[in-house]
Short mmCIF file of C-alpha atoms in Angstrom, two decimals:
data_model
loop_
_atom_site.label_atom_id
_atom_site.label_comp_id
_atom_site.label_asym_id
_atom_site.label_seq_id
_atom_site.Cartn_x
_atom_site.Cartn_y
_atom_site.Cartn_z
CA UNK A 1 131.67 58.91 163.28
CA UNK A 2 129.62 61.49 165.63
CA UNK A 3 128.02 60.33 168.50
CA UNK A 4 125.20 61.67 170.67
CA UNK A 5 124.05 60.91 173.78
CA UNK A 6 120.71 62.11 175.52
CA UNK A 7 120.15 62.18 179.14
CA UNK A 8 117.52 64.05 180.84
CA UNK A 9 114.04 61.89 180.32
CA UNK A 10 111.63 60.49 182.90
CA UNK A 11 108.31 60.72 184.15
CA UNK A 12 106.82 63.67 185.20
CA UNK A 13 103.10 65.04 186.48
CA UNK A 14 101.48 67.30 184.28
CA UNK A 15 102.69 71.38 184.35
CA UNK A 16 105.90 69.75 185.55
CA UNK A 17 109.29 70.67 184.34
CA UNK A 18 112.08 68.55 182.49
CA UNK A 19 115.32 69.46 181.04
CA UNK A 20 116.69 67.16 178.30
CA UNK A 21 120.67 67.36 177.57
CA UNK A 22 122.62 66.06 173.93
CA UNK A 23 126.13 66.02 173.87
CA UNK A 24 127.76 65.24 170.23
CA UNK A 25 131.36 63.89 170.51
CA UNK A 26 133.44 62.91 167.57
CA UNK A 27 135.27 64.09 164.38
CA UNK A 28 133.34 66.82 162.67
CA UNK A 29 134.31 70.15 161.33
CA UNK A 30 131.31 72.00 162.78
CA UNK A 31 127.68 71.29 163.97
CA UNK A 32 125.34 73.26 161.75
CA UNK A 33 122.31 72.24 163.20
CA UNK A 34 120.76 70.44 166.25
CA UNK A 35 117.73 69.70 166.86
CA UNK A 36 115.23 67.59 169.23
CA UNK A 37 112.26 65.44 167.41
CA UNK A 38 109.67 63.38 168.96
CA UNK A 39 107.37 59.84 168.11
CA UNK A 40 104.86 59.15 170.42
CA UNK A 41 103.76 55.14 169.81
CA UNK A 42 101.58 54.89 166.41
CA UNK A 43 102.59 58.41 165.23
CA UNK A 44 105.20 60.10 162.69
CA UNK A 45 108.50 61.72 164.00
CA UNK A 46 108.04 65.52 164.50
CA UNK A 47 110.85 67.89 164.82
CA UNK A 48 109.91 70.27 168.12
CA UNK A 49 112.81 72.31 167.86
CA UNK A 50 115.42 73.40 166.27
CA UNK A 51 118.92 75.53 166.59
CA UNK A 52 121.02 76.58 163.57
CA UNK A 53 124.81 78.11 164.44
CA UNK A 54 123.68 81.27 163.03
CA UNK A 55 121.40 81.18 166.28
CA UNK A 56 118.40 81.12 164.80
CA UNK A 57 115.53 78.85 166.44
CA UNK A 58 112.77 77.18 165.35
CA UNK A 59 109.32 75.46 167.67
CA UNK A 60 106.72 73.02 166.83
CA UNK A 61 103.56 75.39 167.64
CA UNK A 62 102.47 73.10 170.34
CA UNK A 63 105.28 73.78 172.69
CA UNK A 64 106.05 77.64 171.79
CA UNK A 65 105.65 79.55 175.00
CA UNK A 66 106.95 76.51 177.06
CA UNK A 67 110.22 74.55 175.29
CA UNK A 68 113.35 76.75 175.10
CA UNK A 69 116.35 75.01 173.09
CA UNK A 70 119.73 75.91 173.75
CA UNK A 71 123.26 75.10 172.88
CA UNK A 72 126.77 75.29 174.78
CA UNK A 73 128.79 75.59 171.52
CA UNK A 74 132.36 75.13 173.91
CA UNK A 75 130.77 71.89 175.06
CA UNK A 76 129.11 70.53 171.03
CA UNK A 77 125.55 70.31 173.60
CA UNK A 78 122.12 71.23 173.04
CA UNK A 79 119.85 71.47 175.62
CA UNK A 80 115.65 71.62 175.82
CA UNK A 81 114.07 72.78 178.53
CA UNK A 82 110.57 71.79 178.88
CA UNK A 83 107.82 73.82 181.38
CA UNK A 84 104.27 73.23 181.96
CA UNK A 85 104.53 69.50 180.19
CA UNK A 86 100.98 68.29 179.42
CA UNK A 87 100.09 64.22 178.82
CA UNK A 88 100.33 65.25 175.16
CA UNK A 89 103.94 65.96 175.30
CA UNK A 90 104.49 61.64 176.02
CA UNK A 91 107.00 60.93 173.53
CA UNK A 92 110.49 59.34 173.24
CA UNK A 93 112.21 62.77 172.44
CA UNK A 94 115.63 62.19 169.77
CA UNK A 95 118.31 64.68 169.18
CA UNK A 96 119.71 64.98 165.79
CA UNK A 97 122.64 66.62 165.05
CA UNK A 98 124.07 68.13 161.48
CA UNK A 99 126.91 68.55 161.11
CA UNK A 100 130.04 69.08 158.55
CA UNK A 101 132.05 66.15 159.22
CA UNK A 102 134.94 67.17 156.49
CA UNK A 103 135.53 69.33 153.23
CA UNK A 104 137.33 69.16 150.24
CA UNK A 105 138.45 71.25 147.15
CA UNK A 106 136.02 68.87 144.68
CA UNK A 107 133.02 68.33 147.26
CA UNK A 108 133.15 71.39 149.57
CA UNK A 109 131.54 70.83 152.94
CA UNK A 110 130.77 66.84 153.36
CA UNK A 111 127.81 66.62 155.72
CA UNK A 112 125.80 64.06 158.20
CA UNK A 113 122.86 63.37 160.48
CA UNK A 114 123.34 61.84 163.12
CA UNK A 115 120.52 60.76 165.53
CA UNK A 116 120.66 60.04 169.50
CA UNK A 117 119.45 56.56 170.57
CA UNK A 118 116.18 59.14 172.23
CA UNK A 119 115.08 59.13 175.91
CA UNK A 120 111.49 58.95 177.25
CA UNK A 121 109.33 61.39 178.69
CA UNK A 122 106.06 60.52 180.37
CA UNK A 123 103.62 62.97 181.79
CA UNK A 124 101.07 61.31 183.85
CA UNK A 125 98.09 62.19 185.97
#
């Protein structure tokens, strides 16, 4: 079982600043990906961004230029910091983690997802 745990939400005026913190704890093999997504109330889940092991990052166009992801490998944490937040970016933000839990000679790498229980961010006038 993995388990991750967000901290880092609140409420915040607009062009504020908020840094949002994951840290996955259990048995796994490796984290291949992790990842923050977002709902805002009456809309789909939306992946804003994205780090792979190989480094690589990806960013929901709306936040490029102000949401930086990060990861602490040593520590299994991913990090999002979030500048010049806008009412827009209102959402309960989830991390998601993938990762390979175990592997074997018949199945290779076994892999999960694994979702935080997401933290809210408010930007208010």
């Amino acid at each position: 079982q993995v388990h991750l745990v967000e901290s880092g939400g609140g409420l915040v005026q607009p062009g504020g600043s908020l840094r949002l913190s994951c840290a996955a704890s259990g048995r796994f093999l490796n984290i291949d990906v992790m990842a923050w997504y977002r709902q805002a109330p009456g809309k789909e889940r939306e992946l804003v961004a994205s780090s792979k092991d190989d480094g690589s990052t990806n960013y929901l166009d709306s936040v490029k230029g102000r949401f930086t992801i990060s990861r602490d490998i040593t520590k299994n944490t991913v990090y999002l910091q979030m500048n010049n937040l806008s009412p827009e970016d209102t959402s309960v933000y989830y991390c998601m983690s993938s990762v390979v839990l175990y592997t074997t000679i018949e199945r290779g790498d076994v892999r999960g997802d694994y979702w935080g229980q997401g933290t809210q961010v408010t930007v208010f006038s």
